[in-house]
Short mmCIF file of C-alpha atoms in Angstrom, two decimals:
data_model
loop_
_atom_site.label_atom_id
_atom_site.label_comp_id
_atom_site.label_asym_id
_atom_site.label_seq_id
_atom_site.Cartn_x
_atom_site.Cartn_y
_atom_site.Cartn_z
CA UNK A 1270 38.16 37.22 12.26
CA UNK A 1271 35.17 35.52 13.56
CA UNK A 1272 34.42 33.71 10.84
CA UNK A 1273 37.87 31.77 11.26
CA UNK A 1274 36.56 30.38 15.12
CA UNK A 1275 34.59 27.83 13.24
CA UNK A 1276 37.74 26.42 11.41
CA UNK A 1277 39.27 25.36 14.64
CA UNK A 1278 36.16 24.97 17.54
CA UNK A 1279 35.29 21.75 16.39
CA UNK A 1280 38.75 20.56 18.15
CA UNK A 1281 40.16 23.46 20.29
CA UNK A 1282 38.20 25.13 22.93
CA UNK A 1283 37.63 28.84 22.27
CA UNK A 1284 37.29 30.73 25.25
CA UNK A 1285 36.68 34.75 25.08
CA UNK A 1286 38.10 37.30 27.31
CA UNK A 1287 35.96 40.54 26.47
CA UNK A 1288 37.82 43.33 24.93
CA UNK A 1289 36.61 47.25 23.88
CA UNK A 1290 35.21 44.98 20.69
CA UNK A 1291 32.62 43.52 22.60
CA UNK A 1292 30.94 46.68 23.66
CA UNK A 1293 29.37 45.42 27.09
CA UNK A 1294 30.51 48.96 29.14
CA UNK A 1295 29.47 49.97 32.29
CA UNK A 1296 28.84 53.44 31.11
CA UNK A 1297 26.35 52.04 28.34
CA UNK A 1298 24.63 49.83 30.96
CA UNK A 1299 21.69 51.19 32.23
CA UNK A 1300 19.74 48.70 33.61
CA UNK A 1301 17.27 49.31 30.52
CA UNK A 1302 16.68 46.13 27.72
CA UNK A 1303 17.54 48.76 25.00
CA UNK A 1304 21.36 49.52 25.17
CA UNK A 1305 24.36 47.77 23.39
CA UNK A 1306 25.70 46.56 26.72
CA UNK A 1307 22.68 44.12 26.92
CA UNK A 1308 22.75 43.40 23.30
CA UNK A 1309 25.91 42.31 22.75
CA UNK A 1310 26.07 40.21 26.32
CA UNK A 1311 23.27 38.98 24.53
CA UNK A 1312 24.85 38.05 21.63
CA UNK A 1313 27.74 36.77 23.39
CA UNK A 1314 26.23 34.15 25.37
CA UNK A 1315 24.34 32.91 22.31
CA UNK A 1316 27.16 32.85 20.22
CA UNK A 1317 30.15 32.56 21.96
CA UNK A 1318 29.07 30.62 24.78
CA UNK A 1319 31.59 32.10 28.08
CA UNK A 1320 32.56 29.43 30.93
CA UNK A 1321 30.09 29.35 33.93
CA UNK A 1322 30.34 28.71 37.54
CA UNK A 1323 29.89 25.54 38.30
CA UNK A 1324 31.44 22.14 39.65
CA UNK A 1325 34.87 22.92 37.55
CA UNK A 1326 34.68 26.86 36.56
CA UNK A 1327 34.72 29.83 39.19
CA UNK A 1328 33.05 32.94 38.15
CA UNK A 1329 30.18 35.67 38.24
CA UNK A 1330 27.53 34.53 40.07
CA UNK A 1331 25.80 38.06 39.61
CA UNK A 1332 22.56 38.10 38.04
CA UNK A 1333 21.99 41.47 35.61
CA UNK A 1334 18.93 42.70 34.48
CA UNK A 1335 18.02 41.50 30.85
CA UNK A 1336 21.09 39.55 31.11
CA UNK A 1337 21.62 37.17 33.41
CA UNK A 1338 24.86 35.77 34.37
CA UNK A 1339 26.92 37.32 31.95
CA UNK A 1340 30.32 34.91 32.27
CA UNK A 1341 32.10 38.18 32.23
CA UNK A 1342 35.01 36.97 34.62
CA UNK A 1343 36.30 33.15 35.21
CA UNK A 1344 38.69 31.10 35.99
CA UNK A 1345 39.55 27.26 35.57
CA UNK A 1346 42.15 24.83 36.08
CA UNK A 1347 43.99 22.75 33.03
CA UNK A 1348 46.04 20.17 34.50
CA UNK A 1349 48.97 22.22 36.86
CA UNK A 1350 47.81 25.24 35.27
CA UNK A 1351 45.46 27.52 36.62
CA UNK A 1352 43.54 30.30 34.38
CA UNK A 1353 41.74 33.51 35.37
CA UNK A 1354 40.47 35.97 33.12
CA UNK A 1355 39.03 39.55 34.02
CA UNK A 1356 36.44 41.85 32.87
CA UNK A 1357 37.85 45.92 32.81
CA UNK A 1358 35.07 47.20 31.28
CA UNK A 1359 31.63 46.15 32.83
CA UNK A 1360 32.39 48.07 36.00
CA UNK A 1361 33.79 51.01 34.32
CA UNK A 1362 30.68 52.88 35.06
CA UNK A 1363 32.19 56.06 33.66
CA UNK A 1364 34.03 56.21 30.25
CA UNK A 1365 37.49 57.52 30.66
CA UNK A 1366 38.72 58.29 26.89
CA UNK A 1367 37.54 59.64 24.25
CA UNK A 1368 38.88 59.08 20.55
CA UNK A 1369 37.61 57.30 17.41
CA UNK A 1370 35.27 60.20 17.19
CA UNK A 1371 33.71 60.66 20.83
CA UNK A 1372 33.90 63.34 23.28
CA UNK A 1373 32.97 63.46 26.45
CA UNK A 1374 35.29 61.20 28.19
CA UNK A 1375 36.19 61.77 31.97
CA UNK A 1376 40.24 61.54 30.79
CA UNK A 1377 40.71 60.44 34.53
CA UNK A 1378 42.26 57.08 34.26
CA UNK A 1379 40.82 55.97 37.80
CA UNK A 1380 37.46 55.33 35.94
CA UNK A 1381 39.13 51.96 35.01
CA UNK A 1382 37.88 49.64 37.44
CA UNK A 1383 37.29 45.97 37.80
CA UNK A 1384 34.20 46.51 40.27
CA UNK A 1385 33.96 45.36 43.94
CA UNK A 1386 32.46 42.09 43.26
CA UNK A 1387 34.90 41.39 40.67
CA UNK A 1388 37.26 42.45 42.84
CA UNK A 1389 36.20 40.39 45.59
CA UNK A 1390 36.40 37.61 43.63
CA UNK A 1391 39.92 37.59 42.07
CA UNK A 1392 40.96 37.64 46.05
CA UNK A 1393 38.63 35.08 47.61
CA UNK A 1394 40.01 32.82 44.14
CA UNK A 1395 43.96 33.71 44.50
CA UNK A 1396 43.22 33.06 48.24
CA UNK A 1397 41.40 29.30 47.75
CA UNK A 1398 43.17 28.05 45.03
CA UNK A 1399 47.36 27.35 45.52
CA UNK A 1400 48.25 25.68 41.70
CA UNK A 1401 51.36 24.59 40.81
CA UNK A 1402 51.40 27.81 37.38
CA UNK A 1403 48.97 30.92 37.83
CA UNK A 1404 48.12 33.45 34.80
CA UNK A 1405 45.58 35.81 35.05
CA UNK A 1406 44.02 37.22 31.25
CA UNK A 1407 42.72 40.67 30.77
CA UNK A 1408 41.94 43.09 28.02
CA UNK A 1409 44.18 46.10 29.50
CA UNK A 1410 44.82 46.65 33.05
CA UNK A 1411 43.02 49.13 35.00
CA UNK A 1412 45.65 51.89 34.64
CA UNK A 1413 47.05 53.79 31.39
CA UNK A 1414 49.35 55.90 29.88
CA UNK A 1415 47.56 59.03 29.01
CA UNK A 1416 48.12 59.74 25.58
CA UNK A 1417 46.57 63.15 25.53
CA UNK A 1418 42.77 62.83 25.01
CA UNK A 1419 42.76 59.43 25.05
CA UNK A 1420 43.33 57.32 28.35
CA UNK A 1421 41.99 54.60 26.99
CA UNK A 1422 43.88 51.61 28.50
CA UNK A 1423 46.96 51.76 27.29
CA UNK A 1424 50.13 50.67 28.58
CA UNK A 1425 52.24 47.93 30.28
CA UNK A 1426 54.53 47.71 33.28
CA UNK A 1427 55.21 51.81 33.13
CA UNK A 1428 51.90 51.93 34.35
CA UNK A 1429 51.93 49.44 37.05
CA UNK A 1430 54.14 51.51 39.14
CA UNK A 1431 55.00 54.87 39.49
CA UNK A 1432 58.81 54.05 40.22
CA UNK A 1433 59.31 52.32 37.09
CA UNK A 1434 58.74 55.25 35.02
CA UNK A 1435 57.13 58.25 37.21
CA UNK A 1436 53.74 57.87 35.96
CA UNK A 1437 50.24 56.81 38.01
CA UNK A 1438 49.46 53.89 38.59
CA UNK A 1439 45.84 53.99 38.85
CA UNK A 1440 43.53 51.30 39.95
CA UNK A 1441 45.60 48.48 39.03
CA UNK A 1442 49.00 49.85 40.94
CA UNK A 1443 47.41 52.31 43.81
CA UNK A 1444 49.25 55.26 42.84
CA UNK A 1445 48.25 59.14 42.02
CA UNK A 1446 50.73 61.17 39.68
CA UNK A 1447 53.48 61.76 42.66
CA UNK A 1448 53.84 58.59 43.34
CA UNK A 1449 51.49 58.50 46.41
CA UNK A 1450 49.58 55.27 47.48
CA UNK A 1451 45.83 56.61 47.17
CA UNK A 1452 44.65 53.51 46.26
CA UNK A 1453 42.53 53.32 49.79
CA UNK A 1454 40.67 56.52 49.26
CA UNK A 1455 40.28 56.42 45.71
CA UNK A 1456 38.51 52.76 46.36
CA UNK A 1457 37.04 52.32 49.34
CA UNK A 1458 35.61 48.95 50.35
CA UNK A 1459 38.45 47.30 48.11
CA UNK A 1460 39.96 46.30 51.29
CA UNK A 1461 42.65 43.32 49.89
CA UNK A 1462 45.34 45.95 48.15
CA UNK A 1463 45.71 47.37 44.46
CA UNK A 1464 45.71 44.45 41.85
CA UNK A 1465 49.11 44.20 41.36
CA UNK A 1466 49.74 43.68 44.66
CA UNK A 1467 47.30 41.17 45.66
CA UNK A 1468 48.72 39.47 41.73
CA UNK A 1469 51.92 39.53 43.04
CA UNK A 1470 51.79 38.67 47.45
CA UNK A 1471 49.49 35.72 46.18
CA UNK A 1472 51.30 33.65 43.70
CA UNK A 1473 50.37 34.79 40.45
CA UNK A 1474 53.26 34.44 37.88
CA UNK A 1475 52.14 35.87 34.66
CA UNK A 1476 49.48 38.64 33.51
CA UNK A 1477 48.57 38.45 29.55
CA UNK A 1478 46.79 41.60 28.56
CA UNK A 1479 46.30 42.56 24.83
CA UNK A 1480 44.98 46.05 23.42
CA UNK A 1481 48.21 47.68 22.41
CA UNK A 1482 49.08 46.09 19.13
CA UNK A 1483 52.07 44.54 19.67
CA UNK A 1484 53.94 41.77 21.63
CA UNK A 1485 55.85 42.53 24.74
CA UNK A 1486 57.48 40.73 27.65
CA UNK A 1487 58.45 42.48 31.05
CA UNK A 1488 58.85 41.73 34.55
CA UNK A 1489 57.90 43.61 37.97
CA UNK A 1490 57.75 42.32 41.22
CA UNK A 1491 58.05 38.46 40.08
CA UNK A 1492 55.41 38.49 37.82
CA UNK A 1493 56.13 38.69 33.80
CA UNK A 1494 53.58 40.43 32.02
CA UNK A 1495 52.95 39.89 28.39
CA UNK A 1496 50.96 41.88 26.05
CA UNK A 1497 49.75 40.13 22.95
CA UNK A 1498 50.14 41.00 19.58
CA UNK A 1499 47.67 41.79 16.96
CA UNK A 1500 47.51 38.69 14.83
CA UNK A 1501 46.07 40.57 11.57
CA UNK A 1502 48.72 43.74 11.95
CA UNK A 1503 50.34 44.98 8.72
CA UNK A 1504 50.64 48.66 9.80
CA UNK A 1505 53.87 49.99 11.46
CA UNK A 1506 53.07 50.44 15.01
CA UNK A 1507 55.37 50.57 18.04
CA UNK A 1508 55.50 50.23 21.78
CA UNK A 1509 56.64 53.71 21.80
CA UNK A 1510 53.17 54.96 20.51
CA UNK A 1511 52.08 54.31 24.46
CA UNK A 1512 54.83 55.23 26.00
CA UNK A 1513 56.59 51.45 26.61
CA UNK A 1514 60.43 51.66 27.31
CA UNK A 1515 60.96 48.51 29.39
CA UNK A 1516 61.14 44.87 28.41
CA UNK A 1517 61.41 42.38 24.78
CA UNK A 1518 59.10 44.01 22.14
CA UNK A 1519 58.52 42.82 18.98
CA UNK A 1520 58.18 44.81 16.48
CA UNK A 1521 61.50 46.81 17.73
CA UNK A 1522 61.99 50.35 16.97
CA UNK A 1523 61.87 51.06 13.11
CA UNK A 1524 60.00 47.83 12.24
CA UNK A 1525 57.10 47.34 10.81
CA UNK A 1526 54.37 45.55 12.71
CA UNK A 1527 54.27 42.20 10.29
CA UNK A 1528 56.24 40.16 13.24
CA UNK A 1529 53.24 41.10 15.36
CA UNK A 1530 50.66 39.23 13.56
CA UNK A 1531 51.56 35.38 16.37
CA UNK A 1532 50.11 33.36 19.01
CA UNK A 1533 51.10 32.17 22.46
CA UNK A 1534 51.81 28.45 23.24
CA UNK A 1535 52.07 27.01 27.03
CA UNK A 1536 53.33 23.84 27.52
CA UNK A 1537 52.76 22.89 30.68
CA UNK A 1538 54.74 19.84 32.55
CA UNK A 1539 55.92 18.97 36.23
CA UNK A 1540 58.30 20.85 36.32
CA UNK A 1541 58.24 23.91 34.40
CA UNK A 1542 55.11 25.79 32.05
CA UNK A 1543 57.00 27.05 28.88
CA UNK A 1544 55.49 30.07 27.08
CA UNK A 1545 56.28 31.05 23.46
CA UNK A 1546 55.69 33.45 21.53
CA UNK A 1547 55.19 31.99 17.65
CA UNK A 1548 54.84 34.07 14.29
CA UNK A 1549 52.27 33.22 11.74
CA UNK A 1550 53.13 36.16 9.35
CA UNK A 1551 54.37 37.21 7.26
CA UNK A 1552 54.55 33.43 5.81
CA UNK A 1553 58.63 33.70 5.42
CA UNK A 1554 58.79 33.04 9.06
CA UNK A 1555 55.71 31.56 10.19
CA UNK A 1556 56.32 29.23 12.87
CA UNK A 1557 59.26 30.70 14.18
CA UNK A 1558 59.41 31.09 18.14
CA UNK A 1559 60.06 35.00 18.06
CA UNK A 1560 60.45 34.59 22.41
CA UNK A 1561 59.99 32.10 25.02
CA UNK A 1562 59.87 32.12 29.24
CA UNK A 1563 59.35 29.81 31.28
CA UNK A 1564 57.96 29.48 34.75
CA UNK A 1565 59.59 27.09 37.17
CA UNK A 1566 57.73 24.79 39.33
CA UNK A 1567 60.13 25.30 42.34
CA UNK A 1568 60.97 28.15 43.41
CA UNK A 1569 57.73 29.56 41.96
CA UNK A 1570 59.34 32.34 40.16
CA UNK A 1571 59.60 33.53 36.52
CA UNK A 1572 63.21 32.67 34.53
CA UNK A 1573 63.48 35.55 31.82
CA UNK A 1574 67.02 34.71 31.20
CA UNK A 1575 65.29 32.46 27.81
CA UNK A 1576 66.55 33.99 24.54
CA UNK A 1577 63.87 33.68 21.76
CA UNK A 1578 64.73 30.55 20.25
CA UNK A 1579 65.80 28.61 23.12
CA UNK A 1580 66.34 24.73 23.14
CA UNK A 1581 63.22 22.69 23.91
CA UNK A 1582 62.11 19.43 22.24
CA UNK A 1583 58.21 19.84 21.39
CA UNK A 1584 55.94 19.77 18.29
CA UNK A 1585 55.54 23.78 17.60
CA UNK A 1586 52.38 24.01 14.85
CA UNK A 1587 50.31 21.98 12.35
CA UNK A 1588 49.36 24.08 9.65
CA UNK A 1589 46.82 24.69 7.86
CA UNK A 1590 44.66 22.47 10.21
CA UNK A 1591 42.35 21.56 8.59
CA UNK A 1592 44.41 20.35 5.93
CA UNK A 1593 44.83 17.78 3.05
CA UNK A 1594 48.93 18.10 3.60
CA UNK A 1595 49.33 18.97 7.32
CA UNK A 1596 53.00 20.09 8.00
CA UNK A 1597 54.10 19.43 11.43
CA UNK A 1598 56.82 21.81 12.87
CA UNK A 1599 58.78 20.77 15.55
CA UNK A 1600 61.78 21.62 17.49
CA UNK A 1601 64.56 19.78 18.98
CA UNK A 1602 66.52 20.72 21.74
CA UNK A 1603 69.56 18.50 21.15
CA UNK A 1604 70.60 15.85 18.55
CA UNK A 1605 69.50 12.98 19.34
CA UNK A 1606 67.05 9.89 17.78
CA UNK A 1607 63.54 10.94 16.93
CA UNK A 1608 60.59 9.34 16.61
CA UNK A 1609 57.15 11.46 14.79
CA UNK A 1610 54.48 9.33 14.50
CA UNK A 1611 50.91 9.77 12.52
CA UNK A 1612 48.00 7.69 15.24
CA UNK A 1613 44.36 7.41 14.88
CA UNK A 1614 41.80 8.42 17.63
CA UNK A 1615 42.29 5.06 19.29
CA UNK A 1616 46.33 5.31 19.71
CA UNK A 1617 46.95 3.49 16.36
CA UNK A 1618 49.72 4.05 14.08
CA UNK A 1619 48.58 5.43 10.75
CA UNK A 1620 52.57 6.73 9.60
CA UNK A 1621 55.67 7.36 10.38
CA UNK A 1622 57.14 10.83 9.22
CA UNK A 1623 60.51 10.24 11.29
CA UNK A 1624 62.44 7.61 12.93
CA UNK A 1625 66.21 7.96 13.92
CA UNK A 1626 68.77 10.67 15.05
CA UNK A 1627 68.19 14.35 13.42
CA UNK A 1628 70.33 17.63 14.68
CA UNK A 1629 69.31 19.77 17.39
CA UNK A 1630 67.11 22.79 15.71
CA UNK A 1631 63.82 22.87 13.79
CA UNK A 1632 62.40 21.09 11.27
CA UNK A 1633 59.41 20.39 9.45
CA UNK A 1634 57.92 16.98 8.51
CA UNK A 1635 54.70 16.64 5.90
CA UNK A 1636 51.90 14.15 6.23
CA UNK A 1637 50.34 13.18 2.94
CA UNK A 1638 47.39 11.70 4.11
CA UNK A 1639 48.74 8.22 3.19
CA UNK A 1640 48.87 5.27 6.17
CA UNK A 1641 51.75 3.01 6.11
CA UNK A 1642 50.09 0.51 3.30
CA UNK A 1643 50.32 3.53 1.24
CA UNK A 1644 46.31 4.11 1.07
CA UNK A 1645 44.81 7.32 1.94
CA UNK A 1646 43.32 7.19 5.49
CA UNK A 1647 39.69 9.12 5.93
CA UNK A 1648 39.00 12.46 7.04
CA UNK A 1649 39.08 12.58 10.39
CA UNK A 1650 41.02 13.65 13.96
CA UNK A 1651 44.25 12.23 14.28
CA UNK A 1652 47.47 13.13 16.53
CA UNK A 1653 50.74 13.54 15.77
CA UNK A 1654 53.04 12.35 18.52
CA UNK A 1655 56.64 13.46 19.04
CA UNK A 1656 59.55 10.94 21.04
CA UNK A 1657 63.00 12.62 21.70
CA UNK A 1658 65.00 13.54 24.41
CA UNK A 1659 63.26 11.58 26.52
CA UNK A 1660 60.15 13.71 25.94
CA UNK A 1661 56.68 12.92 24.52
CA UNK A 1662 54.30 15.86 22.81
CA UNK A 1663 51.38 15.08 20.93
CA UNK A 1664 49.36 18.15 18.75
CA UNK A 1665 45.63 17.35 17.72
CA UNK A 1666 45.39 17.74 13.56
CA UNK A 1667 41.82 17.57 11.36
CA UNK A 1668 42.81 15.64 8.38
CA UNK A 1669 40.26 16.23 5.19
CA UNK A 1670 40.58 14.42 2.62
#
């Protein structure tokens, strides 16, 4: 997949949160120059450059041996919205799972840990910081659900608390097998809760983790946490593999894993950020919002009463993009008069793909790369811009010509 970043880096920014695919483990981390921990850290800050503390990013200001700052955890603000993005795996100073092969793992899923300093950090951030939207990114939580000879990070909101389906909790909830709050003596020092918790009593409103394969939404203790799909699935693959029961999964029981293969969109305004869940394959439904939530500015709370599909004027996709024929998908919450507009970089009008009243629903409007005298315009960066319903959305597209 990496050789698809360059197709859209030029105009998006592409910000990594590290995964078990990046290799940079605690338990391979040994302070030595010759391990694949400081290789591919390495290899990551050359080639996928990670945000740094500065002026506008928060982060690890940690220096490693033989790797400096590694950019490992983060967090940044994007108008209302407020983004913070964890590291479970360089702490992990003990590997919990085996599978794929090894042996050897502890199978104790308390050697998931974010680390003290990381730790530290998520609070003293959640703690400074008071935005208007909060989501927090991660690879897998710092709990599982212990497939047999695995525990290898598995596992959404069963595993957050033991009351939602009698399992432990872990790191990430506090809890041992019964039930019991052991969070203090299983970490001590970690002095500001279990990270649920300290998600949930500070304002945090949605957790995105990935790993498992599939998309899911669920809710626990005002928080909504979504697991992300795996955009190249083909292979039939379930929530029930891990033990999920609770929430909106896509695929559902029975089906194969093709509806997986999506993004997420958040739209952020004053009053609300919209998340959506959007298939790209198989092509028959590409584009098609599969679920959507929203979080509401006041009260600061999740609304998870939004069926997939639910009204909201605002341009979905471009695709391709690049492209020679973009085709802008957009969505309209009511009928109403329309206005979709081809500019320029300097707020020009190239085209006009729409102009009067269309029905409420979806549609799909094509650009041919043609201005309004009819010429074809240059290859270049250009925006189209969506009026209705007293709304305006804009999408950046890379015309080539």
């Amino acid at each position: 997949a990496r050789e698809y970043v360059d197709r859209i880096a030029h105009s998006l920014p592409f910000v990594l949160v590290r995964g078990n695919h990046e290799e940079v483990n605690g338990w391979d981390y040994d302070s030595t120059p010759n391990n694949t921990a400081v290789w591919s850290s390495n290899m990551l800050l050359k080639y996928f450059p990670p945000p740094m503390p500065d002026s506008f990013y928060s982060g690890n200001t940690i220096s490693y041996p033989d790797i400096g700052l590694p950019g490992n955890y983060f967090a940044f603000d994007v108008g209302a919205l407020r983004i913070r993005a964890l590291d479970p795996f360089l702490y992990s100073n003990t590997r919990p799972h085996n599978g794929h092969g090894e042996t050897g793992g502890s199978l104790n899923g308390w050697d998931w840990s974010l680390g003290l300093d990381q730790y530290n950090w998520l609070n003293t951030d959640l703690t400074t910081y008071a935005p208007t939207f909060s989501m927090l990114a991660t690879h897998h939580l710092t709990s599982c659900y212990a497939v047999p000879g695995l525990y290898y990070g598995r596992g959404g909101v069963e595993v957050v608390k033991h009351s939602v389906d009698g399992r432990p909790s872990h790191e990430w909830g506090g809890e041992d097998s019964t039930g019991t709050f052991v969070f203090g003596t299983q970490r001590s020092g970690f002095v500001h809760g279990a990270p649920h918790d300290m998600l949930s009593s500070l304002g945090n409103q949605v957790v995105i983790k990935g790993h498992d394969h599939f998309h899911a939404r669920q809710a626990l203790d005002g928080m909504v946490y979504v697991t992300m799909a795996k955009p190249d699935a083909t292979e039939e693959q379930t929530g029930n593999l891990w033990g999920w029961k609770f929430g909106t999964f896509y695929p559902t029981q029975g089906t194969l894993a093709l509806e997986n293969s999506g993004f997420y969109s958040v739209v952020v305004d004053d009053s609300m950020a919209t998340y959506s869940y959007i298939q790209t394959y198989p092509a028959a439904g590409e584009g098609t919002v599969k679920d959507m939530f929203t979080v509401l500015s006041s009260p600061t709370s999740a609304n998870l009463d939004v069926a997939p599909g639910a009204a909201k004027t605002w341009i979905q996709t471009v695709r391709p993009n690049p492209s020679r024929v973009p085709n802008i998908q957009w969505q309209l919450a009511r009928t109403g008069n329309v206005r979709l507009g081809i500019y320029d970089a300097a707020g020009r009008l190239v085209q006009e793909l729409e102009n009067g009243r269309r029905e409420a629903g979806t549609h799909v409007s094509r650009w041919d790369g043609r201005s309004r005298q009819g010429s074809r315009v240059a290859s270049g960066v250009y925006f189209a811009k969506l009026e209705a319903d007293g709304r305006l959305d804009a999408v950046k597209l890379v015309y080539i010509r």
